Short mmCIF file of C-alpha atoms and ligand atoms in Angstrom, two decimals:
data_model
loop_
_atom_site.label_atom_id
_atom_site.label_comp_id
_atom_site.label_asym_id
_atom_site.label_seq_id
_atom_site.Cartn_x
_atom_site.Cartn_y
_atom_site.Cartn_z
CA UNK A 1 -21.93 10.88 31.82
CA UNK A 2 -21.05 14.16 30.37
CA UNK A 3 -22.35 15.56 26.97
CA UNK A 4 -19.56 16.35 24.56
CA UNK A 5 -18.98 19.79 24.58
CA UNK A 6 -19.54 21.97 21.33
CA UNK A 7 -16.38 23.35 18.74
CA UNK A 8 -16.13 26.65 19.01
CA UNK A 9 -13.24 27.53 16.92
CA UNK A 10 -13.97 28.90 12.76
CA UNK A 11 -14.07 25.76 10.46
CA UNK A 12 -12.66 26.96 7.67
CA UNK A 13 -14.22 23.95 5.39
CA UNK A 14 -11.84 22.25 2.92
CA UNK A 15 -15.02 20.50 1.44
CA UNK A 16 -17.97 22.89 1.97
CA UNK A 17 -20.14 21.63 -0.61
CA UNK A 18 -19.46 17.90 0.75
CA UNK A 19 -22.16 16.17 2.70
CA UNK A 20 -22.68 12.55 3.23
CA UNK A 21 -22.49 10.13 0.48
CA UNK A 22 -25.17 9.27 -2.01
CA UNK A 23 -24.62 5.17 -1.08
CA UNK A 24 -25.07 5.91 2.25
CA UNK A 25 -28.12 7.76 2.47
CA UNK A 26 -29.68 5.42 0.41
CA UNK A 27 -29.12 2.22 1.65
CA UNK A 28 -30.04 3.63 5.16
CA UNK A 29 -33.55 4.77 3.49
CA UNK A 30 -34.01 1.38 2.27
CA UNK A 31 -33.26 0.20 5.64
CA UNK A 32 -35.43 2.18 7.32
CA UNK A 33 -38.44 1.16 4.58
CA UNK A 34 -37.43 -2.54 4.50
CA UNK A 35 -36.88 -2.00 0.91
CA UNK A 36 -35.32 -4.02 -1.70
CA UNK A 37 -32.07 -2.66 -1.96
CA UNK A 38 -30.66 -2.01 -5.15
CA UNK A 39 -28.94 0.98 -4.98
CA UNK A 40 -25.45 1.03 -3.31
CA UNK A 41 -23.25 -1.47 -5.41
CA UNK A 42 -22.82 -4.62 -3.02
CA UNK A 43 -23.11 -8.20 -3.52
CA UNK A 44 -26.26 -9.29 -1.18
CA UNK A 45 -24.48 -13.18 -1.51
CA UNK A 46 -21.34 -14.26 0.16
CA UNK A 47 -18.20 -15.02 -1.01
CA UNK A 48 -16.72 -18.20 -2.08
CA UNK A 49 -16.49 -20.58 1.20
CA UNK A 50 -12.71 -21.10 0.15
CA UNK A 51 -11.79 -17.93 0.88
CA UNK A 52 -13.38 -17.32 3.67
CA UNK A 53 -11.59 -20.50 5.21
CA UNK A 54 -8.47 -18.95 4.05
CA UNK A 55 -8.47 -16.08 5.95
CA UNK A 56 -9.20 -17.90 9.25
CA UNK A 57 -6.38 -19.80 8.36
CA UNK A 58 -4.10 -16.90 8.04
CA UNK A 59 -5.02 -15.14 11.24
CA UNK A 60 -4.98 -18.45 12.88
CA UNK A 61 -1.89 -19.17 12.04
CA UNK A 62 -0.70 -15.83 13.46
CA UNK A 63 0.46 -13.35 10.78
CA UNK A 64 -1.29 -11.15 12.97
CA UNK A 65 1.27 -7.95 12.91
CA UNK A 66 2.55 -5.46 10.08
CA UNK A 67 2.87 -7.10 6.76
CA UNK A 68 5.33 -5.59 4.48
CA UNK A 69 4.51 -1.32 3.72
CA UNK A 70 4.11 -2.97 0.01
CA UNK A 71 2.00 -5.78 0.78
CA UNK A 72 3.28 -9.52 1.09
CA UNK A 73 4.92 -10.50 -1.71
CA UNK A 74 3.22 -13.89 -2.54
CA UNK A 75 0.20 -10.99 -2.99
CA UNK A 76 2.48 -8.72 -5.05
CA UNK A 77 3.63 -11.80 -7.14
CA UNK A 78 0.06 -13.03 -7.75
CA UNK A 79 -1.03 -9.37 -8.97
CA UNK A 80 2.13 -9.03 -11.09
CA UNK A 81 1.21 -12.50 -12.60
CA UNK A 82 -2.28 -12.18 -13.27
CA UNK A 83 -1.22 -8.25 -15.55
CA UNK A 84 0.87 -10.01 -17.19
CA UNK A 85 -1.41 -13.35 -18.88
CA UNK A 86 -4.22 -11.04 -18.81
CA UNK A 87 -2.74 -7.67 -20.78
CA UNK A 88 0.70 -8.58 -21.60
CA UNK A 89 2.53 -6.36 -19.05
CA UNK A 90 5.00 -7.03 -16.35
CA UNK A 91 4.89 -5.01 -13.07
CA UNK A 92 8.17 -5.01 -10.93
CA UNK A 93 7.12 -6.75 -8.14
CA UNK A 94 9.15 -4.77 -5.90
CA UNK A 95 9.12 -1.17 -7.08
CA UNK A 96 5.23 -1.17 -8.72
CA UNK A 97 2.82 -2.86 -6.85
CA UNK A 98 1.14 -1.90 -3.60
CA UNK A 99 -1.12 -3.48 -2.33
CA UNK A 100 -3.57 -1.16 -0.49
CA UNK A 101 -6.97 -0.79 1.81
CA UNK A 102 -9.35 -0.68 -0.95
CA UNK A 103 -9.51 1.17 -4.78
CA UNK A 104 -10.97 4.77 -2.91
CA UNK A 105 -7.64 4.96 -1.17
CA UNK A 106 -5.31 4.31 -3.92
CA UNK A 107 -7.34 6.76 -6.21
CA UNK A 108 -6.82 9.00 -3.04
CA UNK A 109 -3.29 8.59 -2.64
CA UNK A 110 -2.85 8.98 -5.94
CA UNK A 111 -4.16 12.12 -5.91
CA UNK A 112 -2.36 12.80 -3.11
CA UNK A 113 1.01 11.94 -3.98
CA UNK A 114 0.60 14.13 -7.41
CA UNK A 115 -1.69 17.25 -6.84
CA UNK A 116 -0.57 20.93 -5.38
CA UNK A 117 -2.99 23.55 -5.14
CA UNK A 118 -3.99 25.36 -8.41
CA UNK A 119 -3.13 21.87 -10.13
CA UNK A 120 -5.69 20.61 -12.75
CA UNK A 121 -7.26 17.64 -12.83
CA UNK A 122 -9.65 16.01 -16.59
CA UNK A 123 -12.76 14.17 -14.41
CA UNK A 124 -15.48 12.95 -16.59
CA UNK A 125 -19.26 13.61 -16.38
CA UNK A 126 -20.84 11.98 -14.80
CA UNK A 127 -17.85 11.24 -12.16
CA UNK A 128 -17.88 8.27 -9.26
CA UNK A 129 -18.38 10.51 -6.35
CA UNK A 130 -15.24 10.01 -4.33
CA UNK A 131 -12.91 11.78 -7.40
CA UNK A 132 -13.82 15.37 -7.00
CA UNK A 133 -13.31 15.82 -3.15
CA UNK A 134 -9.71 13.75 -3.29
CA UNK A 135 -8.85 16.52 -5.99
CA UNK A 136 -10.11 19.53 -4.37
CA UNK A 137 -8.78 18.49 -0.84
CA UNK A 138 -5.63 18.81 -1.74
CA UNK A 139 -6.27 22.12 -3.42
CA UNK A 140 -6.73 20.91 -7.00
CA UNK A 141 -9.23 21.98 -9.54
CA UNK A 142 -11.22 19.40 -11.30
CA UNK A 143 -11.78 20.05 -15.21
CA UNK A 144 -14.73 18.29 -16.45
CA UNK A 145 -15.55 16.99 -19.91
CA UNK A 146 -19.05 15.72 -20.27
CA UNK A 147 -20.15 12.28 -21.42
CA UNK A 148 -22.23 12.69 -24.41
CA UNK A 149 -26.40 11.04 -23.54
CA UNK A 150 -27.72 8.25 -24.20
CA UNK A 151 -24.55 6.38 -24.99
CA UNK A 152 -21.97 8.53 -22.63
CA UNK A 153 -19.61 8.08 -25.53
CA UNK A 154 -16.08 10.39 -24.98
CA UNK A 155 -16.25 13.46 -27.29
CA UNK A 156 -12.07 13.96 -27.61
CA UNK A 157 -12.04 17.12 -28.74
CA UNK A 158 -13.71 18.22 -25.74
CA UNK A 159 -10.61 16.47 -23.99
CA UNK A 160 -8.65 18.12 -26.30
CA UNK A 161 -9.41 21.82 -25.31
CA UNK A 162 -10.23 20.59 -21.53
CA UNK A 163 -6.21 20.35 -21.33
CA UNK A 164 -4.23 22.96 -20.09
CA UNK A 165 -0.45 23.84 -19.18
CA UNK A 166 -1.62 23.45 -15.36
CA UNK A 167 -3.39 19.61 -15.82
CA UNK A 168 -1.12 16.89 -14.39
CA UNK A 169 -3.98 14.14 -14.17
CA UNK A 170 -7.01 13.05 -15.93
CA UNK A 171 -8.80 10.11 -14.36
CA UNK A 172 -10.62 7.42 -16.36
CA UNK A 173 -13.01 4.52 -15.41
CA UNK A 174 -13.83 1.70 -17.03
CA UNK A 175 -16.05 -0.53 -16.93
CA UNK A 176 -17.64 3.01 -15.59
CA UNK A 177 -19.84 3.50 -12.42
CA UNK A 178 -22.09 5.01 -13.01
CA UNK A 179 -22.75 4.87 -16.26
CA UNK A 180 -21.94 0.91 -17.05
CA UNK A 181 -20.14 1.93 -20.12
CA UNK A 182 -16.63 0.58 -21.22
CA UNK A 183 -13.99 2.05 -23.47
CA UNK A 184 -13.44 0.99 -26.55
CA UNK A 185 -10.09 0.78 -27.84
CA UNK A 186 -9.91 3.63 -30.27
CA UNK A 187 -10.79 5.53 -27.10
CA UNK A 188 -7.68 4.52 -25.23
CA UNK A 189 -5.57 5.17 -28.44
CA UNK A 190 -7.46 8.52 -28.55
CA UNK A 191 -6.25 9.10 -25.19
CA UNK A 192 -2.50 7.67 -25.74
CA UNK A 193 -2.28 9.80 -28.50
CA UNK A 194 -3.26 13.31 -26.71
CA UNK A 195 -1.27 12.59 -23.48
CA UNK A 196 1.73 11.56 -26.07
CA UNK A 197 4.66 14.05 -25.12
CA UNK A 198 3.07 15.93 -21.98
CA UNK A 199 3.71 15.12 -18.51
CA UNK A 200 0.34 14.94 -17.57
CA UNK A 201 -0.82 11.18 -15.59
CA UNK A 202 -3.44 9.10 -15.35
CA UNK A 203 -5.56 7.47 -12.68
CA UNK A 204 -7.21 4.22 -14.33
CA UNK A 205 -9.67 3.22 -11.89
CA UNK A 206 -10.56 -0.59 -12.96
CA UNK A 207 -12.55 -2.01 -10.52
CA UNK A 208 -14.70 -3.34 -12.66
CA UNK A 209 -12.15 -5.14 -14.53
CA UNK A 210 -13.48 -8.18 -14.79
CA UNK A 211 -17.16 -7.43 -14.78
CA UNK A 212 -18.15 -6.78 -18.97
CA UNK A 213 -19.90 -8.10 -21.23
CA UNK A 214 -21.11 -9.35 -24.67
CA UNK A 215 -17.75 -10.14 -25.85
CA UNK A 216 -16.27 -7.26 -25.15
CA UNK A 217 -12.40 -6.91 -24.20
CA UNK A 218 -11.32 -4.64 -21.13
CA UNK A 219 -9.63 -1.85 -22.27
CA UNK A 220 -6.97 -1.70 -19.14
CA UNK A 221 -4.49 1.32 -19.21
CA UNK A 222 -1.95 -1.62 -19.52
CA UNK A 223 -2.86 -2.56 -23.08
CA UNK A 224 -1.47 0.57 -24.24
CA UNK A 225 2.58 1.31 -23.42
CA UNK A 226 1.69 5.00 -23.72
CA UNK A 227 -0.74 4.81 -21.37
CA UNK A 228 0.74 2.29 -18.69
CA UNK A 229 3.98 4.21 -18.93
CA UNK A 230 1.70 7.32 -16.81
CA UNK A 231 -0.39 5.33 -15.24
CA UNK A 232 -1.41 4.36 -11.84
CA UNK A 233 -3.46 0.71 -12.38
CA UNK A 234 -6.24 1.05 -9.48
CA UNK A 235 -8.29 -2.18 -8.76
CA UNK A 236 -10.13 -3.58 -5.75
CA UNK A 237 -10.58 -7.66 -4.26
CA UNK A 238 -14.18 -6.10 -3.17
CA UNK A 239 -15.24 -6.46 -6.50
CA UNK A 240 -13.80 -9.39 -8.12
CA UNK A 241 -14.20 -11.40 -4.77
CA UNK A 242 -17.86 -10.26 -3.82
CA UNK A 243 -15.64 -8.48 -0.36
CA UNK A 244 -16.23 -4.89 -0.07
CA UNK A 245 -16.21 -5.09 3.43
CA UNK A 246 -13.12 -6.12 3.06
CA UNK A 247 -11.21 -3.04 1.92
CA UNK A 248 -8.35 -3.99 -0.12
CA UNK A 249 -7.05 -3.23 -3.68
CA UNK A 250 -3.96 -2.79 -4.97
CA UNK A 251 -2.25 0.30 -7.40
CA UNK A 252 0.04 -0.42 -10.15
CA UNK A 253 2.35 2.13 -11.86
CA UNK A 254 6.08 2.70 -13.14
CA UNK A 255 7.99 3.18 -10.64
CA UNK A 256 8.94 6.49 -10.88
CA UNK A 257 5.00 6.74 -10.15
CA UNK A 258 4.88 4.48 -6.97
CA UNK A 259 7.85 5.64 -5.74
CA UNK A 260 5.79 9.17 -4.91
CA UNK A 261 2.83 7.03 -4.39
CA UNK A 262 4.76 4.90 -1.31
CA UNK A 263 5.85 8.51 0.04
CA UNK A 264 2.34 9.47 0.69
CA UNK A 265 0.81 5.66 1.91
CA UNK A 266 3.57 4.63 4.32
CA UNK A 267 2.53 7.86 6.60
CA UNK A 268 -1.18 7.35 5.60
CA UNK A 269 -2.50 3.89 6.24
CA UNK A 270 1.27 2.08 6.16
CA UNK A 271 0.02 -1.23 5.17
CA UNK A 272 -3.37 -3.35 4.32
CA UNK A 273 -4.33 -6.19 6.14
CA UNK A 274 -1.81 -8.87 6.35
CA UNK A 275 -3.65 -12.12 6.69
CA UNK A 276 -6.18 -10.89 4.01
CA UNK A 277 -3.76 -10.47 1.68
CA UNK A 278 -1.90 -13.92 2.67
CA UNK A 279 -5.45 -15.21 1.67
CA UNK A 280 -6.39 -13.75 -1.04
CA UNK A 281 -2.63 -14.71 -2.59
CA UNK A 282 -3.40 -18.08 -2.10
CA UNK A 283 -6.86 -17.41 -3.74
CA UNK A 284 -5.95 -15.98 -6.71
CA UNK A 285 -3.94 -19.15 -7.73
CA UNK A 286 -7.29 -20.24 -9.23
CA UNK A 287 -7.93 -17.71 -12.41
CA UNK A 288 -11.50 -18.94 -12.43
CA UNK A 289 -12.96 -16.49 -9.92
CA UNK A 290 -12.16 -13.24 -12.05
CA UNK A 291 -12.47 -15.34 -15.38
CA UNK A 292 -16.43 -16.13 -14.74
CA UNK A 293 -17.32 -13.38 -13.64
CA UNK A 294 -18.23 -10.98 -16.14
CA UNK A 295 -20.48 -14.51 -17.35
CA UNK A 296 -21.66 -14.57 -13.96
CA UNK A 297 -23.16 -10.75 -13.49
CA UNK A 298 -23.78 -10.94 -17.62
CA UNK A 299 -26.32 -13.56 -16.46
CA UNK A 300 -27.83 -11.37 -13.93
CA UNK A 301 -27.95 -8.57 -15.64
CA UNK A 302 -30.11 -10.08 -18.46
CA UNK A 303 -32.16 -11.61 -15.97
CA UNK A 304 -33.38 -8.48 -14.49
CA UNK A 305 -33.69 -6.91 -17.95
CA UNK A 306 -36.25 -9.69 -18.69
CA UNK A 307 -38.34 -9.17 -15.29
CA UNK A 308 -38.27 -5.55 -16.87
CA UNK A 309 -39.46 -6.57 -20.63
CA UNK A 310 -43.32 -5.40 -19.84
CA UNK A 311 -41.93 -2.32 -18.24
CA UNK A 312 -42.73 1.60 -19.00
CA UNK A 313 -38.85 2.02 -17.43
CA UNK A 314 -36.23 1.80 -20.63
CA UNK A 315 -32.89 0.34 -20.16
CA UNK A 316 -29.90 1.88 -21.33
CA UNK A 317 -26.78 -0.48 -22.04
CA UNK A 318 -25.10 -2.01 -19.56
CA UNK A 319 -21.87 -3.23 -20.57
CA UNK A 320 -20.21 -4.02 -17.48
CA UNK A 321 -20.06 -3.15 -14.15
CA UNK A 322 -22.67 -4.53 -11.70
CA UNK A 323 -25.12 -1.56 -12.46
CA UNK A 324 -28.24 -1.02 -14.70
CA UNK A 325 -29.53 2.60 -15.46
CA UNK A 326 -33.24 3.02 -16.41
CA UNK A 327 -34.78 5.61 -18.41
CA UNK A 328 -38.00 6.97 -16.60
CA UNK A 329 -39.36 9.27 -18.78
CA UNK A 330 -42.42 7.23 -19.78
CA UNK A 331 -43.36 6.99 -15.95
CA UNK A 332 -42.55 10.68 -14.37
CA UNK A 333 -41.59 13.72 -14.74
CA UNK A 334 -39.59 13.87 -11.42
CA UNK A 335 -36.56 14.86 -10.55
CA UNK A 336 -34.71 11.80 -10.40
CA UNK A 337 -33.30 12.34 -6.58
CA UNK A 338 -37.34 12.72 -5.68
CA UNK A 339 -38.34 9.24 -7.78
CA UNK A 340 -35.28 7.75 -5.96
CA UNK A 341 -36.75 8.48 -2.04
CA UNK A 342 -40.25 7.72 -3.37
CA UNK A 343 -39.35 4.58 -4.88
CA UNK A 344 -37.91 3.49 -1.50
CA UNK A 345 -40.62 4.81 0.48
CA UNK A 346 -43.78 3.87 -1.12
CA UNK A 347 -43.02 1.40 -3.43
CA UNK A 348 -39.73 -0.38 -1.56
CA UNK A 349 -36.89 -0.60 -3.78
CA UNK A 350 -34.12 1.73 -3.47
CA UNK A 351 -32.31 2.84 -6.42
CA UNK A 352 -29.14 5.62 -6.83
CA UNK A 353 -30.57 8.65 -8.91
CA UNK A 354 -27.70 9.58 -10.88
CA UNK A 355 -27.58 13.46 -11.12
CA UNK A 356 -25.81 12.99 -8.16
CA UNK A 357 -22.45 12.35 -10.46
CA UNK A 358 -23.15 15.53 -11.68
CA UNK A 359 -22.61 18.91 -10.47
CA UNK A 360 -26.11 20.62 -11.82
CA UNK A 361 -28.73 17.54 -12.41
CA UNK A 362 -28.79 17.10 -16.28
CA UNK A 363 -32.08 17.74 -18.60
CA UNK A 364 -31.93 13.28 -18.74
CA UNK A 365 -33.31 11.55 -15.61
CA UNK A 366 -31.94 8.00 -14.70
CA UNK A 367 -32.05 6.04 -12.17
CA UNK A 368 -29.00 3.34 -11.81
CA UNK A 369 -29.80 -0.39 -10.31
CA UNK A 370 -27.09 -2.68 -8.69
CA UNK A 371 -28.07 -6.14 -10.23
CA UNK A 372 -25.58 -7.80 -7.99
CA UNK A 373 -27.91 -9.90 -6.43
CA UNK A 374 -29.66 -12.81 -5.92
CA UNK A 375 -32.82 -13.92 -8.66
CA UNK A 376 -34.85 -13.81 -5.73
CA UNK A 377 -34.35 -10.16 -4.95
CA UNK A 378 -33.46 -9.30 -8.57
CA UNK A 379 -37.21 -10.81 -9.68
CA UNK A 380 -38.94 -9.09 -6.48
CA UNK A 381 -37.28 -6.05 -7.40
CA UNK A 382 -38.31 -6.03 -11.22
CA UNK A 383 -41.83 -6.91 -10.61
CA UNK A 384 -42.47 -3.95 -8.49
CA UNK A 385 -40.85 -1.31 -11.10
CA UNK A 386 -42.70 -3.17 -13.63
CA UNK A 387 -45.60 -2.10 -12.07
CA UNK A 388 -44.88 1.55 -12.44
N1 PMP B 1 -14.22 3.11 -7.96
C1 PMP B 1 -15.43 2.81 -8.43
C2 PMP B 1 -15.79 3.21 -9.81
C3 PMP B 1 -16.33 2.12 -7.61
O1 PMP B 1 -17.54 1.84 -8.06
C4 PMP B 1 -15.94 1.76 -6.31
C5 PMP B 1 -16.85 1.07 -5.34
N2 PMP B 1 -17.97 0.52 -5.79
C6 PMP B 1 -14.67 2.09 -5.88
C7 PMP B 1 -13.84 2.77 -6.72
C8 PMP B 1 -14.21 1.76 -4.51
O2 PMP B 1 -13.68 0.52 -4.30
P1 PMP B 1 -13.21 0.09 -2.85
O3 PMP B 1 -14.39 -0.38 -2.12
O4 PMP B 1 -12.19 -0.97 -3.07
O5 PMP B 1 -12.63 1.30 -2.20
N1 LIG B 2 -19.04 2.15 -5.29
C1 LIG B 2 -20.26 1.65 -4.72
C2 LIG B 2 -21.43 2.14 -5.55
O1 LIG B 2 -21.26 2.76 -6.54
C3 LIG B 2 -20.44 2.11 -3.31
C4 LIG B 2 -19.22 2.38 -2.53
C5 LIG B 2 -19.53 3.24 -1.35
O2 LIG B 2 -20.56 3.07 -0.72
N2 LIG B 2 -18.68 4.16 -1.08
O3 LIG B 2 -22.56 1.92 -5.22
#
């Protein structure tokens, strides 16, 4: 066989300062070191049998071709349904719901479909990795306005002065990776109230929707006319269905919004997988999956924060999401990227250091744990940093 030849030709990088992707590299370290893996955010359990079954039915049955550029409209219907008992909003099913291959491409497309070069773009600090390079591929600038330590709470006036005549976006995320925070509602009318009578949209990534805890409410985008009227709804089945292998979410938005957003996805990826979505229709009949679940991870959560109790690590809230960050400065004065290898290496449990959501490593070191797993890891995993 022949060896590939090398590229000879200038690459003129679009994403120099892009390598490969904090999840990634970590869960292949704690492959390589048999470690406990808590760092990438993945369920180590299956999903329900049901839906499994459901999806063997559907390719069984042969709806094995394009679905609809849209998605199938039982889908579209169930999505539009479930906005509307759960925040009071009705989608069009025809003109503002797409159904899509995961949350990372909408938020993508999104982008996409809005941003020219020189355009600006309101990221917070720390920002889920994928954000930046979908603004700055397509020539945009991100802004960013830092979340204030230990609570990452939103300092508004910082928003305030971080907008510009050239920002047409801001993205927000709640329940937030990484920081497990949520947003309150005095945050979203905070927001509401500066976007009021500007053009500039929003990306609402809500993966997480259904994942928080302690009695709190999520604060969707949707809640708030002001807000849902500029708003592209982002959510993902990987999440709320324990699927991210999966790949599918769906964007919501006026559609004056999707309309742009449909220009850019029917050359891009055209469609998601049709008998997935005929599935997952059928699935979400039953409310209960998304309705236990922030009970569900609540319970996990507090379990791993009790295998913790004796520990030197400290806990920060978790509020929702599937994530825990720890506090190590009892324990070391590393840099958090070094604790995060040597964790994995010597003491087998992989963890996501979370400077990496920022663009110069803060003076705070954490370390964030995916808790979306089973007691049996969760205790194994607990009673090793407990030793530290
Ligand atoms: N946004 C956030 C905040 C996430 O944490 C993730 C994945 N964990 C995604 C988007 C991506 O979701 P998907 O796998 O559906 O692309
Ligand atoms: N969003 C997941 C996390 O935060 C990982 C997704 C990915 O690997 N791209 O861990």
């Amino acid at each position: 066989k022949r060896k590939m030849p090398t590229y000879n030709g200038t690459i003129n990088s679009k994403l120099p300062r892009v390598g490969t992707t904090i999840f990634t590299v970590m869960s292949r370290l704690a492959a390589e070191h048999n470690a406990i893996n808590l760092s990438q955010g993945f369920p180590d359990f299956d999903c329900a049998p049901e839906l499994r079954a459901l999806v063997t039915k559907y390719i069984n049955s042969g709806l094995n071709q394009y679905p609809p550029m849209a998605g199938v409209a039982p889908l579209r219907e169930a999505i539009a349904a479930k906005n509307e008992t759960l925040y009071g909003i009705r989608y069009d099913v025809e003109q503002e719901i797409t159904v899509v291959p995961g949350a990372t491409y909408g938020i993508y497309t999104a982008v996409a479909a809005m941003i020219r070069p020189g355009d600006e773009v309101i990221l917070f600090e720390p920002t889920y990795d994928s954000y930046a390079p979908a603004v700055e591929v397509h020539g945009g600038v991100p802004v960013y306005v830092q979340l204030r330590y230990p609570d990452y709470s939103i300092d508004w006036q910082a928003v305030q002065a971080a907008i510009t005549p050239r920002t047409k976006l801001l993205i927000i995320n709640t329940p937030n990776n990484p920081t497990a925070t949520v947003m309150s509602s005095e945050d979203m009318r905070m927001l509401e109230g500066l976007l009021r009578g500007t053009d500039i949209a929003v990306i609402s990534d809500e993966v997480y929707e259904h994942i928080v805890f302690d009695g709190h409410q999520h604060q969707s985008v949707t809640r708030f006319p002001g807000l849902a009227e500029r708003s592209f709804l982002v959510s993902s089945f990987g999440k709320t269905y324990s699927v991210t292998g999966w790949k599918m979410g769906y964007v919501a938005a006026p559609k004056e919004l999707m309309a742009e957003f449909r220009k850019v996805h029917q050359f891009n990826a055209f469609v998601a997988n049709g008998p997935f979505q005929y599935a997952f229709a059928e699935f979400m009949n039953n409310p209960d999956a998304y309705l236990q679940l922030g009970a569900f991870y609540q319970k996990k959560r507090d379990f791993f924060l009790e295998g913790l109790k004796g520990s030197r690590f400290k806990p920060l809230p978790s509020r929702g999401t599937f994530f825990q960050n720890l506090a190590y400065d009892a324990i070391s004065d590393e840099k958090d990227t070094d604790l995060a290898v040597r964790l994995t290496r010597e003491h087998g449990v992989a963890s996501i250091p979370v400077s990496v959501f920022y663009r110069q490593p803060p003076a705070h070191r954490v370390l964030r744990f995916c808790f979306a797993k089973s007691e049996t890891t969760l205790a194994k995993g607990a009673e090793i940093l407990s030793r530290l």
